[in-house]
Backbone as a chain_set.jsonl record, in Angstrom:
{"seq": "QAAKRVMRGVGRPAAWVWRGVARLPSAGVVPREAATARAFGSTRRALGLFDTIKDQWKGSQDTVVEQKQSELFRDQISFLMKCEKYTLVEYTSSLKEGAAKSGLDGWRKHMPGVKNSVQVVEFRKHMTIMDSIPEMLMQNPGRIKAGEKATISKASGSTVTDINQLLKRFDEAKMLHGWVQKRAAMGKPLPQTMADVMKMAMEPDSGFSKKQKIK", "coords": {"N": [[61.632, -53.945, 24.97], [59.639, -52.222, 23.737], [61.398, -50.891, 21.894], [61.379, -53.148, 19.904], [58.22, -53.505, 19.812], [57.925, -50.93, 18.296], [59.426, -52.189, 16.564], [58.681, -54.08, 14.933], [56.178, -52.411, 13.808], [57.195, -51.495, 11.848], [56.39, -50.937, 7.942], [54.46, -51.631, 7.647], [50.849, -50.819, 6.969], [48.963, -49.473, 8.618], [50.561, -48.939, 10.935], [52.185, -48.52, 13.96], [52.832, -46.343, 16.78], [54.715, -46.945, 19.995], [52.808, -45.784, 22.732], [52.464, -42.607, 23.421], [53.227, -40.999, 20.992], [51.858, -40.455, 17.799], [49.822, -42.358, 15.837], [50.305, -43.512, 12.133], [48.828, -42.243, 10.041], [46.282, -44.058, 8.058], [46.183, -45.613, 4.368], [44.06, -44.053, 2.096], [43.139, -42.351, 4.189], [42.074, -39.089, 5.208], [44.353, -36.378, 6.132], [43.665, -34.31, 8.946], [44.326, -31.012, 8.629], [43.822, -30.935, 6.116], [41.115, -32.09, 5.326], [39.71, -30.384, 6.891], [40.111, -27.946, 5.142], [39.298, -28.962, 2.994], [36.428, -28.983, 3.518], [35.773, -26.183, 4.266], [36.306, -25.123, 1.947], [34.21, -26.386, 0.574], [32.278, -25.47, 2.032], [31.999, -22.523, 1.583], [32.081, -22.403, -1.392], [29.605, -23.712, -1.272], [27.825, -20.76, 0.211], [28.297, -19.192, -1.974], [26.87, -19.66, -3.904], [24.451, -19.011, -2.486], [24.05, -17.148, -2.688], [24.347, -16.287, -5.58], [21.907, -16.849, -5.967], [20.603, -15.436, -4.039], [21.128, -12.985, -5.461], [20.157, -13.056, -7.765], [17.148, -13.444, -7.046], [16.6, -11.445, -6.023], [16.971, -9.487, -8.197], [15.119, -10.397, -9.987], [13.016, -9.782, -8.06], [13.384, -6.747, -8.153], [12.787, -6.284, -10.808], [9.719, -7.321, -11.455], [8.84, -4.975, -9.65], [9.112, -2.802, -11.436], [8.325, -3.638, -13.648], [5.992, -3.499, -12.59], [5.392, -0.782, -11.579], [5.331, 0.671, -14.082], [2.743, -0.278, -15.189], [1.417, 0.856, -13.504], [1.652, 3.381, -14.011], [0.54, 3.672, -16.581], [-2.259, 3.288, -16.136], [-2.522, 5.682, -15.138], [-1.905, 7.24, -16.532], [-4.249, 7.315, -18.307], [-6.559, 7.231, -17.316], [-5.762, 10.26, -16.609], [-6.743, 10.744, -19.348], [-9.334, 10.787, -19.202], [-10.137, 12.083, -17.976], [-12.526, 15.605, -18.358], [-12.434, 17.27, -16.456], [-10.015, 18.752, -14.05], [-10.196, 17.823, -10.61], [-10.008, 18.7, -6.673], [-11.316, 16.225, -6.282], [-11.079, 14.127, -8.824], [-8.204, 14.04, -8.01], [-8.041, 12.563, -5.802], [-9.527, 9.999, -6.47], [-7.89, 9.037, -8.326], [-5.645, 8.62, -6.251], [-6.798, 6.906, -4.381], [-7.678, 4.53, -6.385], [-4.81, 4.116, -7.362], [-3.496, 3.167, -4.903], [-5.023, 0.65, -4.12], [-4.157, -1.039, -6.533], [-1.825, -1.4, -6.169], [-1.945, -2.137, -3.522], [-1.147, -0.65, -1.749], [-3.582, -0.109, 0.422], [-4.908, -2.266, 0.82], [-3.275, -5.999, 1.859], [-0.98, -5.949, 1.489], [-0.111, -3.534, 3.404], [0.905, -4.674, 5.553], [3.047, -5.73, 5.631], [6.126, -6.139, 6.73], [7.782, -2.783, 7.343], [6.459, -2.214, 5.438], [3.907, -0.481, 6.163], [4.989, 1.505, 7.623], [6.171, 3.308, 5.877], [7.517, 5.907, 3.6], [5.733, 6.049, 1.823], [3.01, 5.333, 1.988], [2.463, 6.449, 5.011], [2.563, 8.881, 3.798], [0.198, 8.992, 1.971], [-1.968, 7.92, 3.377], [-1.913, 10.216, 5.04], [-2.678, 12.372, 3.206], [-4.813, 11.287, 2.353], [-6.894, 11.655, 5.164], [-6.92, 14.192, 5.476], [-7.392, 14.97, 2.594], [-10.461, 13.64, 3.636], [-11.725, 15.543, 5.327], [-11.806, 18.437, 3.701], [-14.522, 20.691, 2.416], [-16.55, 19.578, 0.503], [-17.084, 21.435, -1.743], [-15.211, 23.15, -1.935], [-13.019, 21.488, -2.718], [-14.254, 20.582, -5.218], [-13.153, 22.731, -6.241], [-10.215, 23.844, -6.293], [-8.939, 25.775, -6.141], [-9.766, 27.681, -3.866], [-8.766, 27.18, -1.667], [-7.571, 28.691, 0.658], [-5.728, 30.974, 3.318], [-7.394, 30.929, 5.725], [-8.801, 28.775, 5.26], [-7.304, 26.259, 4.72], [-6.444, 26.99, 7.926], [-8.544, 25.843, 8.928], [-9.657, 22.951, 7.757], [-6.622, 22.213, 8.717], [-7.27, 21.823, 11.588], [-9.786, 20.318, 11.435], [-8.462, 17.745, 10.078], [-6.165, 17.331, 12.001], [-3.713, 18.082, 11.087], [-1.117, 19.624, 10.011], [-0.528, 22.781, 8.459], [1.535, 23.128, 6.696], [1.558, 20.188, 5.901], [-0.714, 20.328, 4.424], [-0.577, 22.44, 2.429], [1.605, 20.26, 1.334], [0.25, 18.525, -0.045], [-1.248, 20.003, -1.647], [0.4, 20.507, -3.697], [1.717, 19.104, -4.487], [-1.28, 17.889, -5.94], [-1.001, 20.026, -7.634], [1.285, 19.315, -9.339], [0.048, 17.204, -11.097], [-2.318, 17.638, -11.609], [-1.521, 19.769, -13.861], [0.157, 17.463, -15.118], [-1.804, 16.382, -16.179], [-3.451, 18.807, -17.968], [-1.33, 18.625, -19.685], [-1.083, 15.541, -20.664], [-3.556, 15.695, -21.748], [-3.066, 17.568, -23.995], [-1.038, 17.355, -25.289], [-2.503, 14.662, -26.41], [-4.514, 16.533, -27.918], [-2.697, 16.833, -30.002], [-2.088, 14.703, -31.771], [0.14, 13.913, -30.666], [2.401, 11.193, -29.233], [1.726, 9.579, -26.275], [3.733, 9.23, -22.968], [4.68, 6.403, -21.804], [6.012, 5.514, -19.036], [7.766, 7.512, -16.432], [10.332, 8.111, -17.52], [9.753, 8.236, -19.371], [8.15, 11.115, -19.386], [9.607, 12.975, -19.287], [12.089, 12.423, -21.062], [10.331, 13.703, -23.437], [9.342, 16.384, -21.934], [11.633, 17.659, -22.523], [11.533, 18.047, -25.157], [11.09, 20.709, -28.066], [8.661, 21.371, -29.082], [7.114, 20.092, -26.989], [4.216, 20.442, -25.465], [4.509, 21.354, -23.176], [4.579, 24.225, -21.233], [7.052, 27.479, -21.367], [6.86, 28.075, -18.203], [6.397, 26.199, -16.725], [9.07, 24.115, -17.207], [10.91, 24.762, -16.177], [9.855, 25.194, -13.736]], "CA": [[60.167, -54.218, 25.156], [59.204, -51.01, 23.26], [61.393, -51.333, 20.734], [60.465, -54.878, 19.23], [57.029, -53.145, 19.551], [58.203, -50.506, 17.025], [60.302, -52.803, 15.148], [57.073, -55.219, 14.394], [55.001, -52.194, 12.901], [57.546, -51.103, 10.212], [56.087, -51.016, 6.904], [52.429, -51.791, 7.929], [50.039, -49.949, 6.29], [48.663, -49.023, 9.978], [51.532, -48.903, 11.469], [51.473, -47.956, 15.717], [54.096, -45.949, 17.608], [53.588, -46.889, 21.341], [52.847, -45.083, 24.2], [52.602, -41.205, 23.156], [53.332, -40.992, 19.991], [50.737, -40.172, 17.465], [49.604, -43.442, 15.128], [50.647, -43.204, 11.406], [47.32, -42.385, 9.094], [46.451, -45.315, 6.649], [46.112, -45.455, 3.516], [42.84, -43.521, 1.58], [42.691, -41.593, 5.193], [42.451, -37.719, 4.253], [44.407, -35.827, 6.871], [42.931, -33.007, 8.926], [44.044, -29.763, 7.575], [43.032, -31.175, 3.812], [39.883, -32.351, 5.163], [39.14, -29.128, 7.025], [40.012, -26.839, 3.77], [37.999, -28.934, 1.569], [35.142, -28.826, 3.733], [35.761, -24.873, 4.447], [36.185, -24.507, 0.062], [32.763, -26.657, 0.137], [30.807, -24.186, 2.797], [31.948, -21.272, 0.569], [31.397, -22.475, -2.67], [28.238, -23.383, -1.189], [27.878, -19.473, 0.078], [29.011, -18.249, -2.789], [26.041, -20.563, -4.145], [23.373, -19.338, -2.28], [24.518, -15.21, -3.163], [23.823, -15.524, -6.296], [20.34, -17.249, -5.552], [19.814, -14.5, -3.952], [21.313, -11.844, -6.147], [19.351, -13.11, -8.853], [15.922, -13.5, -7.079], [16.562, -9.656, -5.679], [17.62, -8.101, -9.741], [13.895, -10.344, -10.45], [11.848, -8.352, -7.547], [13.098, -5.527, -8.792], [12.044, -6.47, -12.41], [8.6, -7.546, -10.75], [8.364, -3.883, -9.21], [9.509, -1.757, -11.997], [6.717, -3.921, -14.3], [4.059, -3.077, -12.0], [5.492, 0.892, -10.987], [4.942, 1.108, -14.999], [1.5, -0.535, -15.309], [0.566, 1.167, -12.483], [1.217, 4.5, -14.142], [-0.225, 3.906, -17.49], [-3.424, 3.216, -15.669], [-2.674, 7.208, -14.552], [-1.628, 8.026, -18.072], [-5.272, 6.574, -19.106], [-7.774, 7.724, -16.285], [-6.225, 11.647, -17.025], [-7.287, 10.935, -20.886], [-10.676, 10.487, -19.718], [-11.366, 12.84, -17.25], [-12.343, 16.296, -18.84], [-11.608, 18.77, -15.951], [-9.299, 17.454, -12.493], [-9.902, 18.612, -9.682], [-9.43, 17.21, -5.759], [-12.194, 14.547, -6.575], [-10.415, 13.167, -9.574], [-7.009, 13.922, -7.675], [-8.442, 11.681, -4.855], [-9.948, 8.671, -6.982], [-6.957, 8.582, -8.573], [-5.061, 8.028, -5.156], [-7.136, 5.215, -4.606], [-7.24, 3.671, -7.323], [-3.622, 3.942, -7.708], [-3.671, 2.526, -3.694], [-5.498, -0.559, -4.401], [-4.321, -1.69, -7.273], [-0.222, -1.863, -5.868], [-1.766, -3.14, -2.021], [-1.192, -0.362, 0.041], [-4.414, 0.074, 1.251], [-4.488, -4.125, 1.354], [-2.981, -7.161, 2.316], [0.724, -5.257, 1.306], [0.554, -2.727, 3.873], [0.621, -5.428, 6.913], [4.399, -6.416, 5.373], [6.914, -5.226, 7.407], [8.324, -1.952, 6.582], [5.609, -1.305, 4.317], [3.09, -0.017, 7.017], [5.531, 3.122, 7.539], [7.023, 3.326, 4.924], [7.003, 7.146, 3.202], [4.515, 6.529, 0.971], [2.042, 4.62, 3.162], [2.383, 6.898, 5.471], [1.858, 10.444, 2.922], [-1.068, 8.054, 1.518], [-2.609, 7.786, 4.232], [-1.595, 12.028, 6.154], [-3.708, 12.983, 2.502], [-6.811, 10.54, 2.431], [-7.09, 11.853, 5.907], [-7.052, 15.999, 4.961], [-9.221, 15.836, 2.425], [-11.87, 13.454, 4.056], [-11.982, 17.116, 6.071], [-12.043, 19.658, 3.091], [-15.69, 20.262, 2.366], [-16.787, 19.11, -1.056], [-17.271, 22.451, -2.34], [-13.403, 23.477, -2.177], [-12.376, 19.358, -3.305], [-13.978, 21.031, -6.835], [-12.446, 24.492, -6.391], [-9.117, 23.668, -4.517], [-8.161, 27.143, -6.126], [-9.79, 28.881, -2.99], [-8.581, 27.444, -0.509], [-6.651, 29.785, 1.024], [-5.095, 30.682, 4.573], [-8.177, 30.581, 6.237], [-9.524, 27.525, 4.501], [-6.03, 25.763, 5.655], [-6.627, 26.641, 8.784], [-9.987, 25.011, 10.12], [-8.748, 21.78, 7.501], [-5.706, 21.489, 10.406], [-7.988, 21.447, 12.786], [-10.402, 19.199, 11.398], [-7.915, 16.162, 10.017], [-5.465, 16.855, 12.836], [-2.65, 17.891, 10.294], [-0.594, 21.061, 10.332], [-0.322, 23.703, 7.352], [2.786, 22.199, 5.97], [1.019, 18.813, 5.196], [-1.743, 20.591, 3.445], [0.718, 22.434, 0.996], [2.129, 19.163, 0.184], [-0.761, 17.949, -0.317], [-1.823, 21.0, -2.562], [1.537, 20.576, -4.816], [1.523, 17.178, -5.043], [-2.544, 17.907, -6.799], [-0.625, 21.074, -8.838], [1.591, 18.76, -10.345], [-1.024, 15.996, -11.175], [-2.984, 18.662, -12.75], [0.001, 20.27, -14.682], [0.64, 16.749, -16.238], [-3.548, 16.24, -16.519], [-2.877, 19.479, -19.152], [-0.185, 18.426, -20.922], [-1.408, 14.936, -21.116], [-4.438, 16.096, -23.107], [-2.93, 18.844, -24.83], [-0.296, 16.059, -26.471], [-3.436, 13.779, -27.3], [-5.186, 17.108, -29.137], [-1.399, 17.574, -31.33], [-1.997, 13.891, -32.008], [1.727, 13.404, -30.348], [1.84, 9.663, -28.071], [1.757, 9.901, -24.549], [4.158, 8.809, -22.088], [4.386, 5.205, -20.799], [6.505, 5.314, -17.92], [7.721, 8.418, -15.697], [11.27, 8.522, -17.593], [9.1, 9.464, -20.797], [7.669, 11.712, -19.201], [11.392, 13.651, -18.736], [11.855, 13.361, -22.081], [9.5, 14.466, -23.728], [9.157, 17.437, -21.812], [12.427, 18.199, -23.278], [10.964, 18.473, -26.803], [10.658, 22.3, -28.71], [7.609, 21.683, -29.042], [7.206, 18.894, -26.275], [3.368, 20.645, -25.059], [4.92, 21.739, -21.907], [4.892, 25.284, -21.486], [8.566, 27.621, -20.441], [7.309, 27.997, -17.089], [6.402, 25.258, -16.168], [9.292, 23.434, -17.504], [11.432, 25.632, -15.211], [9.275, 24.237, -12.407]], "C": [[59.449, -53.512, 23.278], [59.57, -50.452, 22.434], [61.336, -52.218, 19.733], [59.183, -54.204, 18.755], [57.154, -52.069, 18.095], [58.899, -51.235, 15.608], [59.224, -53.466, 13.616], [55.983, -54.352, 13.501], [55.56, -51.218, 12.032], [56.966, -50.979, 9.442], [54.75, -52.158, 6.863], [51.933, -50.647, 7.929], [48.969, -48.908, 7.819], [49.378, -48.976, 10.821], [51.528, -47.915, 12.763], [53.067, -47.376, 15.607], [53.749, -46.161, 19.396], [54.065, -46.025, 22.178], [53.422, -43.139, 23.698], [52.831, -40.558, 21.811], [52.354, -41.223, 18.845], [50.798, -41.645, 16.162], [49.576, -42.698, 13.311], [48.783, -42.727, 10.764], [47.264, -43.762, 7.54], [46.057, -44.772, 5.394], [44.419, -45.357, 2.635], [42.511, -42.009, 3.019], [42.798, -39.665, 4.868], [42.816, -36.481, 5.754], [43.494, -34.38, 7.261], [43.139, -31.836, 8.405], [43.734, -30.006, 6.698], [41.681, -31.362, 4.22], [39.286, -31.202, 6.134], [38.69, -27.506, 5.733], [39.276, -27.207, 3.214], [36.769, -28.776, 2.821], [34.912, -26.965, 4.134], [35.799, -24.653, 3.206], [34.341, -25.119, 0.242], [31.78, -25.538, 0.438], [31.086, -22.874, 1.286], [31.523, -21.374, -0.567], [29.795, -22.35, -1.957], [27.52, -21.385, -0.907], [27.593, -18.746, -1.192], [27.203, -18.856, -4.086], [24.756, -19.618, -4.058], [23.341, -17.448, -2.709], [24.021, -14.527, -4.354], [22.539, -15.945, -6.897], [20.11, -15.897, -5.232], [19.768, -12.919, -4.127], [20.639, -11.586, -7.451], [17.318, -13.184, -8.579], [15.824, -12.011, -6.17], [16.17, -9.013, -7.13], [15.978, -9.204, -10.237], [12.919, -9.772, -9.717], [11.925, -7.442, -8.046], [12.666, -5.366, -10.027], [10.843, -6.186, -12.382], [8.132, -5.779, -10.436], [8.265, -2.933, -10.044], [8.426, -2.469, -13.448], [5.705, -3.072, -13.517], [4.277, -1.305, -11.406], [4.917, 1.485, -12.828], [3.218, 0.921, -15.479], [0.809, 0.769, -14.638], [0.373, 2.905, -13.173], [1.212, 5.111, -15.904], [-1.492, 3.751, -17.144], [-3.315, 5.163, -14.822], [-3.192, 7.728, -15.311], [-3.414, 7.756, -18.328], [-6.528, 7.226, -18.746], [-7.343, 9.321, -16.304], [-6.451, 11.652, -18.27], [-9.077, 11.023, -20.803], [-11.346, 11.481, -18.742], [-11.124, 14.487, -17.572], [-11.768, 17.672, -18.224], [-10.794, 17.688, -14.504], [-8.503, 18.668, -11.327], [-9.826, 17.304, -8.463], [-10.197, 16.064, -5.805], [-11.764, 14.02, -7.698], [-8.919, 12.512, -9.067], [-7.163, 12.32, -6.247], [-8.884, 10.373, -5.07], [-8.84, 8.289, -7.849], [-5.849, 7.841, -7.592], [-5.243, 6.813, -4.692], [-7.515, 4.403, -5.341], [-6.199, 3.144, -7.598], [-2.819, 3.129, -5.96], [-3.84, 0.809, -4.154], [-5.2, -1.85, -5.43], [-2.631, -2.134, -6.921], [-0.297, -2.154, -4.462], [-1.829, -2.875, -1.286], [-2.24, 0.103, -0.005], [-4.921, -1.734, 0.947], [-3.588, -4.497, 2.402], [-1.097, -6.32, 2.014], [1.128, -4.512, 2.36], [0.527, -3.389, 4.964], [2.309, -5.854, 6.32], [5.139, -5.094, 6.009], [7.683, -4.376, 6.951], [7.392, -1.38, 5.742], [4.815, -0.29, 5.146], [3.257, 1.69, 7.362], [6.06, 3.25, 7.261], [6.7, 4.639, 4.603], [5.904, 7.076, 2.457], [3.293, 6.352, 1.3], [1.0, 6.211, 3.789], [1.96, 8.621, 5.14], [0.082, 9.921, 2.663], [-2.228, 8.411, 2.702], [-3.092, 9.54, 4.969], [-3.004, 12.339, 4.802], [-4.952, 12.645, 2.499], [-7.351, 11.444, 4.425], [-7.379, 13.719, 5.865], [-8.2, 16.02, 3.84], [-10.276, 14.805, 2.019], [-11.916, 14.356, 5.065], [-12.023, 18.321, 4.98], [-13.503, 19.36, 2.72], [-16.19, 20.637, 0.473], [-17.081, 20.18, -1.826], [-16.16, 23.046, -2.686], [-12.67, 22.247, -2.965], [-12.943, 20.126, -4.712], [-13.755, 22.519, -6.576], [-11.303, 25.088, -5.499], [-8.531, 25.701, -5.037], [-8.347, 28.324, -4.874], [-9.717, 28.205, -2.26], [-7.669, 27.941, -0.115], [-6.253, 29.344, 2.524], [-6.217, 30.361, 5.616], [-9.065, 29.429, 6.063], [-8.756, 26.179, 5.077], [-6.365, 25.415, 7.091], [-7.482, 25.466, 9.962], [-10.133, 23.733, 9.138], [-7.744, 21.414, 8.637], [-6.293, 21.569, 10.742], [-8.687, 20.665, 12.64], [-9.558, 17.73, 11.347], [-6.967, 16.005, 11.051], [-4.149, 16.914, 11.826], [-2.224, 19.782, 10.532], [-0.676, 21.34, 8.175], [0.72, 23.27, 6.333], [1.913, 21.208, 5.172], [-0.109, 19.53, 3.803], [-0.907, 21.063, 2.473], [1.346, 21.195, 0.673], [1.612, 18.98, -0.143], [-1.391, 18.789, -1.403], [-1.089, 21.095, -4.03], [1.503, 19.783, -5.2], [-0.02, 17.262, -6.114], [-1.61, 18.86, -7.643], [-0.143, 20.159, -10.098], [0.687, 17.645, -11.102], [-2.067, 16.734, -11.812], [-2.452, 19.025, -13.598], [-0.176, 19.027, -15.706], [-1.366, 16.168, -16.683], [-3.308, 16.937, -18.016], [-2.637, 18.848, -20.114], [-0.586, 16.922, -21.465], [-2.551, 15.007, -22.44], [-4.091, 17.251, -24.301], [-1.954, 17.835, -26.095], [-1.058, 15.111, -27.046], [-4.133, 14.126, -28.3], [-4.122, 17.534, -30.381], [-0.862, 16.917, -31.772], [-0.11, 13.151, -31.562], [1.72, 12.036, -29.112], [2.738, 9.654, -27.064], [3.22, 8.899, -24.175], [3.877, 7.57, -21.953], [5.264, 4.971, -19.668], [7.029, 6.869, -17.927], [8.998, 8.91, -16.739], [11.007, 9.37, -19.189], [8.454, 11.066, -20.709], [9.009, 13.105, -19.148], [11.782, 13.827, -20.305], [11.888, 13.501, -22.712], [9.654, 15.5, -23.518], [10.644, 18.009, -21.92], [12.524, 18.791, -24.415], [10.5, 19.905, -26.853], [9.482, 22.204, -28.433], [6.561, 20.736, -28.206], [4.952, 18.913, -25.035], [3.127, 21.114, -23.456], [5.526, 23.386, -22.451], [6.415, 26.18, -20.709], [8.385, 27.557, -18.8], [6.937, 26.827, -16.461], [7.348, 24.209, -16.416], [10.849, 23.595, -16.463], [10.52, 25.248, -13.823], [9.514, 23.379, -12.134]], "O": [[59.045, -54.041, 22.243], [58.878, -49.601, 21.876], [61.224, -51.793, 18.584], [58.916, -54.213, 17.553], [56.596, -52.346, 17.033], [58.92, -51.028, 14.394], [59.087, -53.412, 12.394], [55.162, -54.874, 12.747], [54.914, -50.311, 11.506], [56.026, -50.562, 10.118], [54.382, -53.12, 6.19], [52.28, -49.657, 8.573], [48.458, -47.795, 7.693], [48.774, -48.96, 11.893], [51.029, -46.79, 12.733], [54.021, -47.664, 14.884], [52.778, -45.661, 19.965], [55.2, -45.595, 22.389], [54.569, -42.691, 23.709], [52.494, -39.377, 21.729], [51.915, -42.372, 18.877], [51.892, -41.861, 15.64], [49.004, -41.628, 13.105], [47.75, -43.083, 11.332], [47.947, -44.083, 6.567], [45.639, -43.619, 5.291], [43.695, -46.348, 2.543], [41.854, -40.988, 2.815], [43.759, -39.207, 4.25], [41.918, -35.861, 6.325], [42.894, -33.627, 6.493], [42.251, -31.408, 7.667], [43.128, -29.088, 6.145], [40.877, -30.792, 3.482], [38.058, -31.19, 6.047], [37.799, -26.676, 5.55], [38.42, -26.472, 2.722], [36.092, -27.859, 2.357], [33.748, -26.585, 4.258], [35.133, -23.631, 3.035], [33.39, -24.36, 0.055], [30.952, -24.932, -0.242], [30.369, -22.6, 0.323], [30.646, -20.61, -0.968], [29.026, -21.389, -2.008], [26.839, -20.855, -1.785], [26.762, -17.851, -1.343], [26.753, -18.109, -4.955], [24.065, -19.365, -5.045], [22.31, -16.831, -2.975], [23.59, -13.392, -4.56], [22.11, -15.578, -7.991], [19.486, -15.176, -6.011], [19.107, -12.025, -3.599], [20.508, -10.534, -8.076], [16.45, -13.051, -9.441], [14.727, -11.693, -5.712], [15.259, -8.195, -7.257], [15.493, -8.572, -11.175], [11.968, -9.25, -10.299], [10.918, -6.927, -8.532], [12.155, -4.295, -10.354], [10.435, -5.179, -12.959], [7.117, -5.357, -10.99], [7.458, -2.048, -9.757], [7.836, -1.663, -14.169], [4.882, -2.223, -13.857], [3.34, -0.71, -10.872], [4.232, 2.503, -12.93], [2.574, 1.823, -16.015], [-0.075, 1.482, -15.112], [-0.637, 3.584, -12.986], [1.57, 6.182, -16.394], [-2.18, 4.184, -18.069], [-4.155, 5.585, -14.027], [-4.232, 8.385, -15.344], [-3.651, 8.839, -18.864], [-7.369, 7.669, -19.527], [-8.313, 10.036, -16.053], [-6.399, 12.82, -18.657], [-9.878, 11.212, -21.718], [-12.547, 11.72, -18.62], [-10.027, 14.97, -17.293], [-11.143, 18.612, -18.715], [-10.936, 16.516, -14.155], [-7.572, 19.45, -11.136], [-9.715, 16.083, -8.575], [-9.772, 14.984, -5.396], [-12.241, 12.886, -7.656], [-8.439, 11.403, -9.302], [-6.391, 11.383, -6.046], [-8.764, 9.542, -4.17], [-8.826, 7.096, -8.154], [-5.267, 6.802, -7.902], [-4.436, 5.895, -4.551], [-7.743, 3.3, -4.843], [-6.159, 1.987, -8.018], [-1.696, 2.625, -5.991], [-2.946, 0.01, -4.432], [-5.611, -3.01, -5.389], [-2.216, -3.182, -7.415], [0.752, -2.419, -3.875], [-2.171, -3.443, -0.249], [-2.14, 1.146, -0.653], [-6.096, -1.545, 1.262], [-3.194, -3.869, 3.384], [-0.217, -6.538, 2.846], [2.33, -4.487, 2.625], [-0.015, -2.667, 5.8], [2.701, -6.663, 7.161], [4.991, -3.874, 5.948], [8.462, -4.8, 6.098], [7.464, -0.217, 5.346], [5.046, 0.877, 4.832], [2.464, 2.63, 7.402], [7.043, 3.459, 7.972], [5.637, 4.986, 5.118], [5.112, 8.018, 2.426], [2.438, 7.164, 0.944], [-0.067, 6.758, 3.511], [1.323, 9.384, 5.866], [-0.937, 10.441, 3.118], [-3.188, 9.175, 2.61], [-4.218, 9.921, 5.289], [-4.155, 12.511, 5.205], [-5.955, 13.351, 2.598], [-8.555, 11.694, 4.483], [-8.342, 14.162, 6.491], [-9.293, 16.585, 3.843], [-10.863, 14.73, 0.939], [-12.284, 13.742, 6.066], [-12.341, 19.377, 5.526], [-13.897, 18.196, 2.651], [-16.125, 21.576, -0.32], [-17.453, 19.781, -2.93], [-16.098, 23.51, -3.824], [-11.761, 22.396, -3.782], [-12.009, 20.345, -5.483], [-14.608, 23.327, -6.943], [-11.203, 25.982, -4.659], [-7.936, 26.53, -4.349], [-7.681, 29.346, -4.71], [-10.779, 28.235, -1.639], [-6.629, 27.564, -0.655], [-6.291, 28.213, 3.01], [-5.937, 29.469, 6.416], [-10.035, 29.249, 6.799], [-9.311, 25.271, 5.696], [-6.54, 24.289, 7.556], [-7.286, 24.792, 10.973], [-10.993, 23.05, 9.693], [-7.961, 20.47, 9.398], [-6.887, 21.097, 9.772], [-8.663, 19.857, 13.569], [-9.74, 16.803, 12.137], [-6.669, 14.84, 11.318], [-3.509, 15.868, 11.713], [-2.833, 20.736, 11.015], [-0.794, 20.614, 7.187], [0.455, 23.133, 5.139], [1.603, 21.382, 3.994], [-0.162, 19.225, 2.611], [-0.453, 20.271, 1.647], [1.662, 21.119, -0.514], [1.941, 19.054, -1.327], [-2.15, 18.16, -2.14], [-1.558, 21.506, -5.091], [1.242, 19.571, -6.384], [0.118, 16.642, -7.169], [-1.383, 18.266, -8.696], [-0.621, 20.076, -11.23], [1.315, 17.415, -12.136], [-2.682, 16.137, -12.695], [-2.95, 18.527, -14.608], [-0.54, 19.232, -16.864], [-1.685, 15.543, -17.694], [-3.064, 16.277, -19.026], [-3.296, 18.523, -21.101], [-0.493, 16.825, -22.689], [-2.475, 14.583, -23.593], [-4.795, 17.621, -25.241], [-2.14, 17.688, -27.303], [-0.637, 14.582, -28.075], [-4.517, 13.415, -29.228], [-4.39, 18.231, -31.36], [-0.029, 17.262, -32.61], [0.53, 12.227, -32.066], [0.939, 12.099, -28.162], [3.964, 9.698, -26.967], [3.668, 8.039, -24.933], [2.662, 7.373, -21.956], [5.124, 3.801, -19.313], [6.907, 7.551, -18.945], [8.928, 10.117, -16.97], [11.506, 10.307, -19.812], [8.319, 11.904, -21.601], [8.662, 14.244, -18.837], [11.833, 14.932, -20.846], [12.959, 13.605, -23.311], [10.092, 16.157, -24.462], [10.788, 19.022, -21.235], [13.258, 19.721, -24.751], [9.732, 20.375, -26.014], [9.054, 22.907, -27.518], [5.398, 20.587, -28.583], [4.509, 18.027, -24.304], [2.104, 21.209, -22.779], [6.303, 23.744, -23.337], [6.888, 25.711, -19.674], [9.297, 27.16, -18.074], [7.465, 26.672, -15.36], [6.917, 23.129, -16.012], [11.622, 22.688, -16.153], [11.217, 25.039, -12.83], [8.976, 22.872, -11.149]]}, "num_chains": 1, "name": "protein.A"}
């Protein structure tokens, strides 16, 4: 009986074998292995597409960040050009203006990873310190000695190391202010990016003194 059923099935497109024997695939039916390979290939191509989109998005984001940084740098150079003198008062103003334009003291500081970033933490720390410095010392930072640092440290809840770091940042900005003013007086082009500063500083008549270059 079983043999007859097998014989009757021979030659039929959807032939089958009775009891325990697998059914033969019909025309147009894709075997399981081929279907699995095809699905895996489609998934891999989709993931590759997503990776490409992600890379393109990251590249565009990096470009936006670079453009924003260049814009902020040009604003900083413009600010330095307007300052006849450069004290902690001007330094504070430049920091606040830069933070406002970059969003560090606005909505952007609430984004994941931004609030505790090095830039934001340092900005807040320096603002707290400068809020604790008397106006007379803000106008004359050269008078901030060991005794003044101890008083400022206690008032701001910061360390003397933090204060020294702030004053170092100020000295760098003040040096840049003097250099920009000197280049403008010499009729030389002003930097548009930080890379321009590094390149121009290496010129023989850059406007930087030998001592400043060594620093």
